[in-house]
Coordinates of C-alpha atoms in Angstrom, one line a residue:
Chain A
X245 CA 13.4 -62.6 -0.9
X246 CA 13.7 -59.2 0.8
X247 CA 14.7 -60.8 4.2
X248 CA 17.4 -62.8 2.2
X249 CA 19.0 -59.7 1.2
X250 CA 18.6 -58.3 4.8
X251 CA 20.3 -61.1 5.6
X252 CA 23.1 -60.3 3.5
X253 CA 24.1 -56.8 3.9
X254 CA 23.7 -57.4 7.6
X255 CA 26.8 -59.8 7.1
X256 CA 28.2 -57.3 4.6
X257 CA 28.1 -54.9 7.4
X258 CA 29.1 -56.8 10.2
X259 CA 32.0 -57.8 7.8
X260 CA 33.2 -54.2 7.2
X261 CA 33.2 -53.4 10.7
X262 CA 35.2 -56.4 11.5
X263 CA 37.9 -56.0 9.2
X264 CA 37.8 -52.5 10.6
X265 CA 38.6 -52.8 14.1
X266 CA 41.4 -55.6 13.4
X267 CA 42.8 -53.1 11.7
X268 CA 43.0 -50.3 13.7
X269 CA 43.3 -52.9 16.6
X270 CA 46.8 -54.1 15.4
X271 CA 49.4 -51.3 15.7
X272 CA 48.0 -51.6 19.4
X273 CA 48.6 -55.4 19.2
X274 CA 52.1 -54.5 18.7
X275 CA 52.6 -51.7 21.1
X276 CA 51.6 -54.3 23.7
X277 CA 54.2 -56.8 22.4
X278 CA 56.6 -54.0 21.9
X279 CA 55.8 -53.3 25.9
X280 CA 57.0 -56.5 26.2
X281 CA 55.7 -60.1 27.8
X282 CA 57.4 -59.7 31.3
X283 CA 55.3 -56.3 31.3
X284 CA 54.9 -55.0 35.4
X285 CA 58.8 -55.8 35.3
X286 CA 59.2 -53.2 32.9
X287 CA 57.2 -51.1 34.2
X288 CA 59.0 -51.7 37.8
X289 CA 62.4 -51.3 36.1
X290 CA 61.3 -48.2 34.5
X291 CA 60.2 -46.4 37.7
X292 CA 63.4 -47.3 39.1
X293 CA 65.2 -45.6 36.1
X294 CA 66.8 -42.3 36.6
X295 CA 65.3 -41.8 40.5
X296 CA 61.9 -43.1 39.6
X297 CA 60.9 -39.6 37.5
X298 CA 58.6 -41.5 35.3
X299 CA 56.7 -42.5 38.6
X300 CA 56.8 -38.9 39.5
X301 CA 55.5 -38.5 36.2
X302 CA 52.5 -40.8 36.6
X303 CA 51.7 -39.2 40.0
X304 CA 51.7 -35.5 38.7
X305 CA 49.2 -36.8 36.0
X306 CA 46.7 -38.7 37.9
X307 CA 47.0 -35.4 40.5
X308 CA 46.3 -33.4 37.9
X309 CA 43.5 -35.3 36.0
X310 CA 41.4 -36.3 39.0
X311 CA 41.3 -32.7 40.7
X312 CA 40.9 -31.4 37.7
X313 CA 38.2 -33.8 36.4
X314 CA 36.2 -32.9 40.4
X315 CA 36.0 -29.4 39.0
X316 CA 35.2 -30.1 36.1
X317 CA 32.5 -32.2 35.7
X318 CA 30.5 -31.4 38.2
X319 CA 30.7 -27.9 37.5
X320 CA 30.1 -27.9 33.7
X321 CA 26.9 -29.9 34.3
X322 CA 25.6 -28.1 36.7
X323 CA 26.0 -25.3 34.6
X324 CA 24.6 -26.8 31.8
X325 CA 21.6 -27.5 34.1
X326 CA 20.7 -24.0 35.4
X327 CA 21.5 -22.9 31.4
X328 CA 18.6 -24.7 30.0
X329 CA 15.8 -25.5 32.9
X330 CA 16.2 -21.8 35.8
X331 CA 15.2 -18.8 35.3
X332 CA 19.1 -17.0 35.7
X333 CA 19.7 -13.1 34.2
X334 CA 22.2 -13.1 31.4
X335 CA 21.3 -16.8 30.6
X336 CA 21.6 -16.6 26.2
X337 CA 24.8 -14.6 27.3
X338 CA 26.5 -17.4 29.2
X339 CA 25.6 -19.9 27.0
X340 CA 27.0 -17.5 24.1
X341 CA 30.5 -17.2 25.8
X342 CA 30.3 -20.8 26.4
X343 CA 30.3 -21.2 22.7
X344 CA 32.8 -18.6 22.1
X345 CA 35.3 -19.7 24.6
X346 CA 35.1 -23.0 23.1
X347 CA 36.3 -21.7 19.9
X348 CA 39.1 -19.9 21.1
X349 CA 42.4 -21.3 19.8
X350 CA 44.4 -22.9 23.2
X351 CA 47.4 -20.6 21.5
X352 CA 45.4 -17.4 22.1
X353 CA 44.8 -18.8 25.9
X354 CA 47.6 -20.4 27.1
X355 CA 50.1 -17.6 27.1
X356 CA 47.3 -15.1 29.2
X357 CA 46.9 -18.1 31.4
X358 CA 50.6 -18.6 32.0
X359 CA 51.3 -14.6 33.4
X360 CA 48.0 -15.3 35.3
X361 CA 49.2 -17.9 36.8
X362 CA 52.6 -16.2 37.1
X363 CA 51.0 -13.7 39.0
X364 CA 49.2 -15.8 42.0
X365 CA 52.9 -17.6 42.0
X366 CA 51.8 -20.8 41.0
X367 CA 53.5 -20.6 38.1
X368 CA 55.1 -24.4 37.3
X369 CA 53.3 -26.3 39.8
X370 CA 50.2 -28.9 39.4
X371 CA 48.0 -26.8 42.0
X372 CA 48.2 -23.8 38.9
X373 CA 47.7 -26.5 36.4
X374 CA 44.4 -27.6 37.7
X375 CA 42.9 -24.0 37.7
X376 CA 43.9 -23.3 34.3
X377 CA 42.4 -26.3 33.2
X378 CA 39.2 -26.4 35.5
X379 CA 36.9 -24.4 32.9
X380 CA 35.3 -27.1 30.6
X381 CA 32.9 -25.4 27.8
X382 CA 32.8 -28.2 25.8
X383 CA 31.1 -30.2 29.1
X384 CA 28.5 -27.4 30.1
X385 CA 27.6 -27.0 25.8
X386 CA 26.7 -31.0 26.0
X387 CA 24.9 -30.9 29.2
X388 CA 22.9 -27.7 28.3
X389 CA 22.0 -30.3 24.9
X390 CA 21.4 -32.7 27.0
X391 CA 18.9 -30.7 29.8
X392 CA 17.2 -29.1 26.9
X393 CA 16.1 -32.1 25.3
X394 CA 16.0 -34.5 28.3
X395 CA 13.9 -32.4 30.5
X396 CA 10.5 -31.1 28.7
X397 CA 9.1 -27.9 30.4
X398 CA 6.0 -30.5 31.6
X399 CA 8.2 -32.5 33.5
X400 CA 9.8 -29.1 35.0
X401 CA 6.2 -28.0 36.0
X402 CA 5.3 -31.2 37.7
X403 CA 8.2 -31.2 39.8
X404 CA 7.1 -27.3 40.6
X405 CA 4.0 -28.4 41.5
X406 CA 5.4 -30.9 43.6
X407 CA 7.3 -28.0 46.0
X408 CA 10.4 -28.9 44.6
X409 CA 12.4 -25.9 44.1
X410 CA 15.7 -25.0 42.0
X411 CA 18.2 -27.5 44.1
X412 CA 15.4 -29.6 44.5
X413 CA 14.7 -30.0 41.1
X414 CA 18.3 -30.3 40.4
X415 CA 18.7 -33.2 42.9
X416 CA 15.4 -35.1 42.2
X417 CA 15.0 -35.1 38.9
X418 CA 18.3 -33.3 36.7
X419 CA 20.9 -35.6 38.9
X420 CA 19.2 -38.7 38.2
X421 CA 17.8 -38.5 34.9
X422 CA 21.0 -37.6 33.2
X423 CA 23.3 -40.9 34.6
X424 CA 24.4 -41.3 30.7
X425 CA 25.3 -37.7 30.8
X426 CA 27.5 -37.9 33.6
X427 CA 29.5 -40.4 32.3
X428 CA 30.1 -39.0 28.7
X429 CA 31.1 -35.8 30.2
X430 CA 33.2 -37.5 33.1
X431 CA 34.9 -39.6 29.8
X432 CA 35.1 -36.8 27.7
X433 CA 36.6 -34.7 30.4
X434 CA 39.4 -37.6 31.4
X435 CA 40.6 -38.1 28.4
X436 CA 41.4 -34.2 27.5
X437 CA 43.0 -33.9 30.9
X438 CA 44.5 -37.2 30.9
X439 CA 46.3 -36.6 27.3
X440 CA 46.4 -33.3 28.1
X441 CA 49.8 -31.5 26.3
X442 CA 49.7 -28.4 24.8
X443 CA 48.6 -26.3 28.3
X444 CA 50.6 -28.6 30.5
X445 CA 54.0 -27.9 28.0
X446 CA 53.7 -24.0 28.5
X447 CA 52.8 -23.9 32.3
X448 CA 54.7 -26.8 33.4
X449 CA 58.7 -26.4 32.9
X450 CA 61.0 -28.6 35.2
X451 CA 60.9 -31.9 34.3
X452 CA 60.1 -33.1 37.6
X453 CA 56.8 -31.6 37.5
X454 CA 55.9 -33.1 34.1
X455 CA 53.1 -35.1 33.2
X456 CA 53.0 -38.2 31.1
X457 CA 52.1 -37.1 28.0
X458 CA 54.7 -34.9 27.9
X459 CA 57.6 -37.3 29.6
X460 CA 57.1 -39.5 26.7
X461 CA 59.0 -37.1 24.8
X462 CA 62.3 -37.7 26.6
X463 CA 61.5 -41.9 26.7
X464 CA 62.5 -43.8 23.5
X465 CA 61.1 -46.9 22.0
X466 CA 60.7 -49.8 25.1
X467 CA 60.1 -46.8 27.3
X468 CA 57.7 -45.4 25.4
X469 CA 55.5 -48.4 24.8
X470 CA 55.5 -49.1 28.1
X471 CA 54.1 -45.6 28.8
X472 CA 52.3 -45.7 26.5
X473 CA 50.3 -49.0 27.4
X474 CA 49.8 -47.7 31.0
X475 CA 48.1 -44.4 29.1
X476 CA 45.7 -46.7 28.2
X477 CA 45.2 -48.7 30.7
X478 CA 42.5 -45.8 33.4
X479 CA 40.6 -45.2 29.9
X480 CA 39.8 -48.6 29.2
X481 CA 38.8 -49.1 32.3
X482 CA 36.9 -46.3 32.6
X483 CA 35.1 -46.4 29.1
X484 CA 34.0 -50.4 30.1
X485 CA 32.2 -48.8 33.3
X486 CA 30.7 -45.9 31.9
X487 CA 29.7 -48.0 28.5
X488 CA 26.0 -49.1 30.2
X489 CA 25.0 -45.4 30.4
X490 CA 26.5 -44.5 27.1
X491 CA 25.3 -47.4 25.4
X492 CA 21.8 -46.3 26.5
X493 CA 22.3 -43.1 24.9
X494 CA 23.4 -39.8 25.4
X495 CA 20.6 -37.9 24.2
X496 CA 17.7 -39.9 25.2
X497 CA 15.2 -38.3 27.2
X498 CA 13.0 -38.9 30.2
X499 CA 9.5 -39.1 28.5
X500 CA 10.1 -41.4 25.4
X501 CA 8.0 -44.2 25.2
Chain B
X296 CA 5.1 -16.3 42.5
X297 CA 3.8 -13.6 40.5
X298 CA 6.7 -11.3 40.7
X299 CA 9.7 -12.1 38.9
X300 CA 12.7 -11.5 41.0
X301 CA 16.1 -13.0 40.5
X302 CA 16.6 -16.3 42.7
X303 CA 19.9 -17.2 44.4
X304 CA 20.0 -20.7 43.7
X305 CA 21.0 -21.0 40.2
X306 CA 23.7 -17.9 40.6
X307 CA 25.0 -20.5 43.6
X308 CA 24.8 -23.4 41.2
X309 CA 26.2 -21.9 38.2
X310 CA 29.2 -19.8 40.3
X311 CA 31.7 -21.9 40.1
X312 CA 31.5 -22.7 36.2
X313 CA 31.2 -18.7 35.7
X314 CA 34.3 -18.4 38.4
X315 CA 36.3 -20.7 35.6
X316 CA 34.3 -19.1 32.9
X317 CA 36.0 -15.6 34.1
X318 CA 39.2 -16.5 35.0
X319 CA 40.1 -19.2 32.1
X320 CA 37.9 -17.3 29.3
X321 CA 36.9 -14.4 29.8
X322 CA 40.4 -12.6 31.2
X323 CA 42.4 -14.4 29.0
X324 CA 40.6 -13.6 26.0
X325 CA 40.7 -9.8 27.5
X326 CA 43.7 -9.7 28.3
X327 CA 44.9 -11.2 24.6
X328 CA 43.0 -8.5 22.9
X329 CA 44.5 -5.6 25.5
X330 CA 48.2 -7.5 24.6
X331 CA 48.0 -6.8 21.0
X332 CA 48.1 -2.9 21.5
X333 CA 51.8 -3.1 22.5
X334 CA 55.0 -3.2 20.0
X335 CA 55.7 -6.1 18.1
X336 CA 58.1 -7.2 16.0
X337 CA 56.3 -6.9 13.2
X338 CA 54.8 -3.4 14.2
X339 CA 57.2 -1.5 15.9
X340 CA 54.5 1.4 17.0
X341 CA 52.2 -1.0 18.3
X342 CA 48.2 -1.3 17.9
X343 CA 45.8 -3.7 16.4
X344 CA 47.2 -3.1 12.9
X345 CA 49.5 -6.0 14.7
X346 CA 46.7 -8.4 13.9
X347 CA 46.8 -7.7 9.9
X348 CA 50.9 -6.9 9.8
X349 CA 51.3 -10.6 11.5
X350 CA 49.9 -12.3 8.1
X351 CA 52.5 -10.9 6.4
X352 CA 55.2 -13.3 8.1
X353 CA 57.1 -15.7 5.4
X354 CA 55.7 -18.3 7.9
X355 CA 52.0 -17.8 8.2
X356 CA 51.2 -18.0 4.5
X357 CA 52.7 -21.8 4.4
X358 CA 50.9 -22.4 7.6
X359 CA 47.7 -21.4 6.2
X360 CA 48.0 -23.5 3.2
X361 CA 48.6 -26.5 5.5
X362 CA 45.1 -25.5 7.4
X363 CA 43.4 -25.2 4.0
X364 CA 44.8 -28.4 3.4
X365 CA 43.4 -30.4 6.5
X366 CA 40.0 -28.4 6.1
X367 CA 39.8 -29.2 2.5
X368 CA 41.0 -32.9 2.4
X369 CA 40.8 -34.3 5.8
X370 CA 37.7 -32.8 8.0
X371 CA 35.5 -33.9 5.1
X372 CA 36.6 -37.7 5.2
X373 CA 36.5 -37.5 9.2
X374 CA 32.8 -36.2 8.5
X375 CA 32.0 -39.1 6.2
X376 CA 34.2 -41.6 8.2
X377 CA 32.6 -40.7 11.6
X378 CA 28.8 -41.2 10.3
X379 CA 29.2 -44.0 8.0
X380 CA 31.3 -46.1 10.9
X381 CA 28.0 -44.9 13.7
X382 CA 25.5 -45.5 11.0
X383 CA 26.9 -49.0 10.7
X384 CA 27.3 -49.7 14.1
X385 CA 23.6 -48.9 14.2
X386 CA 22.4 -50.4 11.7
X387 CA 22.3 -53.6 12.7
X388 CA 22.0 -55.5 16.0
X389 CA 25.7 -57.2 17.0
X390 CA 28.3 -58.7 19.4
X391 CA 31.1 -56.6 19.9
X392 CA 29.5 -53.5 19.3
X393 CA 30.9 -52.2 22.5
X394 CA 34.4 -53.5 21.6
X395 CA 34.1 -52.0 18.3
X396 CA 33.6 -48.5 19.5
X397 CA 36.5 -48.9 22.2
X398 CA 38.7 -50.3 19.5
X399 CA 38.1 -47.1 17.5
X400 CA 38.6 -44.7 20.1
X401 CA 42.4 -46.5 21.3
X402 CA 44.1 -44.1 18.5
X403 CA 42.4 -41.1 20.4
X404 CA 43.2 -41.7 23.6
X405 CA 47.1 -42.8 23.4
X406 CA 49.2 -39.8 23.7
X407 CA 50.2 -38.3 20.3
X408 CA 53.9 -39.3 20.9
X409 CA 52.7 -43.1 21.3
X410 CA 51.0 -42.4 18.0
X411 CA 53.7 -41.1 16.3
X412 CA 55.9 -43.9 17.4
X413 CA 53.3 -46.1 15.8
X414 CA 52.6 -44.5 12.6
X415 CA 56.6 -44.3 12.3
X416 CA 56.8 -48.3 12.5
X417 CA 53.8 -49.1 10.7
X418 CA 55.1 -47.2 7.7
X419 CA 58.6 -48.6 8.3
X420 CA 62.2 -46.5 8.3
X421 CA 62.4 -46.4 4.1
X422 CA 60.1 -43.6 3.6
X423 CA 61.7 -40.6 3.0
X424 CA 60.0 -37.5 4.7
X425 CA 59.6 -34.3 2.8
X426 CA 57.5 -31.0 3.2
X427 CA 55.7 -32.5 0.4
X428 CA 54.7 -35.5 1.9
X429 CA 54.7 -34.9 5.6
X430 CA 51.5 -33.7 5.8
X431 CA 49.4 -36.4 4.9
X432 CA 51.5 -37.9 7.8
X433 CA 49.9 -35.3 10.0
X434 CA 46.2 -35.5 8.4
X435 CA 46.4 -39.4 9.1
X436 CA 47.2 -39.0 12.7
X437 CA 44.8 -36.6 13.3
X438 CA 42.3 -38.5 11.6
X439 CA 42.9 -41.7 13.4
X440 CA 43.1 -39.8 16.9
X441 CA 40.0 -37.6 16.2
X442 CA 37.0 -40.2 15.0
X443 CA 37.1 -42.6 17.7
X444 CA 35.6 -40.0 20.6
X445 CA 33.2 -38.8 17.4
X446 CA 32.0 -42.2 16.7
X447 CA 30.9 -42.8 20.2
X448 CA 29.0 -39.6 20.4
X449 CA 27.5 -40.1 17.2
X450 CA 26.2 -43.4 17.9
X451 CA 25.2 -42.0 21.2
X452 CA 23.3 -39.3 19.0
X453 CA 21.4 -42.4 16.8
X454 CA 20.6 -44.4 19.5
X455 CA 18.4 -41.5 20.9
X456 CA 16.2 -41.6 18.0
X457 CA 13.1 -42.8 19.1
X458 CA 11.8 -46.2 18.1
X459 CA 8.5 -45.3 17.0
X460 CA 9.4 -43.2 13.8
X461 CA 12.3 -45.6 13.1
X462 CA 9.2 -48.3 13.1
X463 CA 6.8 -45.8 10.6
X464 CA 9.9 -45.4 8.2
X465 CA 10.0 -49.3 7.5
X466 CA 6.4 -49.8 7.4
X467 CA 6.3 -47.2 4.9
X468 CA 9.4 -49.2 3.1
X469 CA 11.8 -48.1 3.7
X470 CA 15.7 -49.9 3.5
X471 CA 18.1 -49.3 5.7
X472 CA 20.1 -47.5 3.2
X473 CA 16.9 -45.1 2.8
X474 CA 16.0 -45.2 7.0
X475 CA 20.3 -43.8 7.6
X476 CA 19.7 -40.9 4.6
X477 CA 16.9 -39.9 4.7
X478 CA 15.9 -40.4 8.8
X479 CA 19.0 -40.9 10.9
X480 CA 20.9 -38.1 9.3
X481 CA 18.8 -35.3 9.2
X482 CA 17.3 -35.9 12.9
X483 CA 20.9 -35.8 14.0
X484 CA 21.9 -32.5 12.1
X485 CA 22.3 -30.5 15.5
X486 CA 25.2 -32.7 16.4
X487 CA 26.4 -33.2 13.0
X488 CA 26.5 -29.0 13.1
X489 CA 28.1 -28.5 15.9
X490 CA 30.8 -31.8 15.5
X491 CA 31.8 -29.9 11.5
X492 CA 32.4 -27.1 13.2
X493 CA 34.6 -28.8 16.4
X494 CA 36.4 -30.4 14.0
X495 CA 37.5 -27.2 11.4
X496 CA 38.7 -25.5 14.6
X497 CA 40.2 -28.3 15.5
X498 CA 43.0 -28.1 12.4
X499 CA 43.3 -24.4 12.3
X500 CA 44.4 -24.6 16.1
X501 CA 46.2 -28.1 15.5
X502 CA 49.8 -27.7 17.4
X503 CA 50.2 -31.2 18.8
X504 CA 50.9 -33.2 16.1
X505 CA 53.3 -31.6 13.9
X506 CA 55.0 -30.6 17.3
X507 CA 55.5 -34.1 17.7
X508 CA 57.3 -34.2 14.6
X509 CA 60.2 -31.7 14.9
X510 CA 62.3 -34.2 14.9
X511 CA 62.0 -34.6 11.3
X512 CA 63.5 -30.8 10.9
X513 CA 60.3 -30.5 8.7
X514 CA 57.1 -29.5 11.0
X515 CA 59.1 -26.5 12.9
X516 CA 56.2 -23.8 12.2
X517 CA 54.3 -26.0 10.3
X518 CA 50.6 -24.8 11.5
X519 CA 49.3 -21.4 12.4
X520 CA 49.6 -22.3 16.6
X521 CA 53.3 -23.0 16.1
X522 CA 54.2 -20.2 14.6
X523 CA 51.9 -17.9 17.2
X524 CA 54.4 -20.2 20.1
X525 CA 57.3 -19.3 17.9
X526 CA 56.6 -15.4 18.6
X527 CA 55.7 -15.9 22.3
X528 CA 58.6 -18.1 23.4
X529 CA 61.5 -17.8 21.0
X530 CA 61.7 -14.1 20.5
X531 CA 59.6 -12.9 22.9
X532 CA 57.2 -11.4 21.1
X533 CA 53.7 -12.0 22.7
X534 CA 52.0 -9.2 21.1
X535 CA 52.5 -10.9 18.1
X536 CA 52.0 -14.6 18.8
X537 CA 48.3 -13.0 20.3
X538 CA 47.9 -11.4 17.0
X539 CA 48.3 -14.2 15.3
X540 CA 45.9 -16.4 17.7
X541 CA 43.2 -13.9 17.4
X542 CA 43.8 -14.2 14.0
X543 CA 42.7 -17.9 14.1
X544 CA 39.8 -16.9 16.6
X545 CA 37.6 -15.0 13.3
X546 CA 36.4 -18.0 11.6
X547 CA 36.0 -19.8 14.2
X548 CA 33.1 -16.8 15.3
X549 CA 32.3 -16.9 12.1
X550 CA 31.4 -20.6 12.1
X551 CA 30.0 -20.2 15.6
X552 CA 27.3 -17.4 14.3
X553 CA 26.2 -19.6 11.6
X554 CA 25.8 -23.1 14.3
X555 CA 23.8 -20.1 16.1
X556 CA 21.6 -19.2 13.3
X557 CA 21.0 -22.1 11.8
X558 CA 20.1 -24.5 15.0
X559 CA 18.3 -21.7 17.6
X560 CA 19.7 -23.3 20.2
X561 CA 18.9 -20.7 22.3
X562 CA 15.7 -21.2 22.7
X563 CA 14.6 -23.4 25.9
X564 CA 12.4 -26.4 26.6
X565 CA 11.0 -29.2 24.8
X566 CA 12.7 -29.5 21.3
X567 CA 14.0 -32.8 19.4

């Protein structure tokens, strides 16, 4: 009787999802018709519009995500590491200004970061970019979860008395332990930088040094499919290899049974 | 061992985060709060009376209405949205789980011109825009760009759980209706915390989308960030548009004290 109904609202739910991804999965249908069948043509045809700048544009993006996304990741979770498992003076400090900066509205930021930038003349270039970009609160905040839960003060002690010391314990046991980590945060990290627009709109000013997401402004409708499809295409295939790890869990820790 | 000195490994581990931390945080944030002192538009003699004299701009108190409006209407049914949808996907055992979740997070991850494009031809050329209307169009696309990467983190969250007190639940009877309420939820609160409060700074900063929608002649100024942009790059005045920002930053410490408070997070080691 009971498993009957089990039964049921397992179907019910496995109905509602359903319906709910072809949903949300159709304007996307579309935007891949809209792209058009004959699609690397167009995409061919497009980079040979107007001297190629939507190729430029591609370049300056993936330049700018992947050094960015170097800096970022791997400092943010180290960061997040040393936060919740070494001893480090001002430790609730940092991990308060982590917070804080988090919270500060990108308006407040950007303009200071602009006459920073300015003033090291690297003021509309992707190399100024990257280092305005290249602090990641958000990363460290989830890593510092992450550490705290995934790495119980007995574990620490064990490797201690094993004679590993802070990079040691770092290396053997944080590195490996938090594989789901490094992917959500690696994920995470991509797809701010990679849709990145607000920062990139006030630092960035000749059109030859724009990214993607902001070239789609001056692209209309065939253009902008196409674009937009080939937005898509680095996170799906990043999201497909990083879905193991995440599947297993972000938050899961070492010592469950 | 028994002296506590300070070690040099972590301050090498940690430098380069705190090298970002200073120059993309901290002097920034500085140098906003050092900007506001000089004249503004709005306050001719300068100093941080700036930050109150700014609300008084025709613009800000439409701006803030829109904010109220995507806190009140649309943050609550992202909250819902977002753990219904994970609570589902964990509910029960199922194929296409994976493509479920990457299905959800496509709105998030195109650039919010694509979406607009989209939304624009999904609703079709008859509807007529208005400064009435045009902001549910703005609620919608941030709705539908913001749950997906929430979803997946979510779930990530439930799937932690540990299978053993999942187990005692439904030998003591419980349904799954009863296991999500009153077991799931609450041993997720942390991240249910911290996503309400990612997501209520999120729309009093939100810039992108009605940025996207100039075109229509109605979003020009349409949320608190534009106008701030308005002041820095149209008439110059960055002690203003900093005014303004830091005007956006209060709640958001506000909200940040209470996330403190409420979830001593501070504290280190072995909590669940």
């Amino acid at each position: 009787m009971t498993q009957l109904t089990e039964k049921k609202n397992s179907l019910l739910i496995k109905l509602t999802l359903w319906a709910l991804t072809t949903v949300v999965l159709l304007p996307f249908l579309w935007l891949i018709k809209t792209a058009g069948p004959n699609y690397l043509k167009n995409v061919s045809d497009l980079f040979h519009a107007q001297d190629g700048i939507a190729l430029v544009w591609l370049k300056n993006s993936a330049v700018f995500t992947l050094g960015t996304l170097a800096i970022t990741v791997l400092s943010s979770i180290t960061a997040g590491f040393v936060m919740a498992i070494l001893d480090i003076p001002f430790r609730k400090t940092m991990i308060v200004i982590t917070l804080v900066t988090m919270l500060i509205p990108i308006t407040a930021m950007a303009m200071p970061l602009y006459v920073l930038v300015d003033q090291v003349h690297l003021n509309d270039t992707i190399f100024g970019l990257i280092l305005a970009s290249s602090y990641y609160p958000f990363g460290a905040f989830l890593s510092y979860l992450y550490f705290t839960s995934a790495m119980p003060s007995d574990l620490v002690g064990m490797g201690r008395v094993d004679g590993l010391g802070d990079l040691g314990l770092y290396w053997h046991l944080g590195i490996p332990l938090s594989k789901s980590l490094w992917s959500i945060v690696t994920f995470f990290s991509f797809i701010s930088l990679w849709n990145s627009y607000q920062l990139p709109k006030v630092l960035l000013s000749d059109p030859m040094h724009s990214t993607l997401p902001m070239g789609v402004e001056l692209l209309f409708g065939n253009g902008t499919a196409i674009v937009g499809v080939m937005m898509l295409i680095p996170v799906v295939g990043l999201y497909l290899l990083s879905q193991r790890s995440i599947e297993r869990g972000i938050f899961s820790g070492a010592v469950k049974g | 061992m028994s002296k506590r000195r300070i070690k040099l490994a972590p301050i090498v581990m940690i430098a380069p985060y705190l090298m970002a931390m200073f120059f993309c945080g901290i002097i920034p944030l500085i140098s906003s709060i050092l900007e506001v002192r000089n004249p503004s538009w709005v306050n001719l003699d300068g100093g941080y009376s700036t930050i109150f004299k700014i609300l008084g701009d025709f613009r800000v108190i439409p701006a803030l209405w829109h904010t109220f409006f995507l806190i009140a209407i649309f943050v609550p049914l992202m909250i819902v949205f977002i753990l219904a949808i994970s609570l589902l996907l964990d509910a029960t055992p199922m194929r296409g789980n994976t493509f479920m979740r990457l299905v959800l997070l496509l709105p998030g991850i195109v650039a919010g011109g694509i979406a607009v494009m989209i939304w624009k031809t999904l609703l079709g050329p008859d509807i007529e825009w208005t400064t009435g209307n045009i902001r549910w169009l703005i609620g919608g696309i941030s709705f539908t760009s913001g749950v997906g990467s929430w979803i997946v983190i979510q779930y990530g969250s439930l799937r932690s759980i540990s299978h053993e007190v999942l187990e005692a639940a439904r030998v003591d009877g419980c349904n799954r209706l009863q296991l999500a309420l009153r077991i799931k939820l609450p041993m997720i609160g942390r991240y249910i915390g911290y996503m309400t409060i990612l997501l209520i700074v999120g729309a009093i900063q939100i810039y992108t989308e009605p940025t996207l929608l100039m075109s229509t002649g109605l979003t020009t100024d349409w949320s608190l960030s534009q106008v701030a942009y308005s002041y820095a790059f149209r008439t110059g005045d960055f002690p203003g548009a900093t005014a303004l920002a830091l005007d956006m930053l209060i709640p958001n410490i506000i909200l940040a004290i209470i996330f403190i408070r409420r979830t001593d997070f501070l504290k280190r080691g072995d909590r669940h």
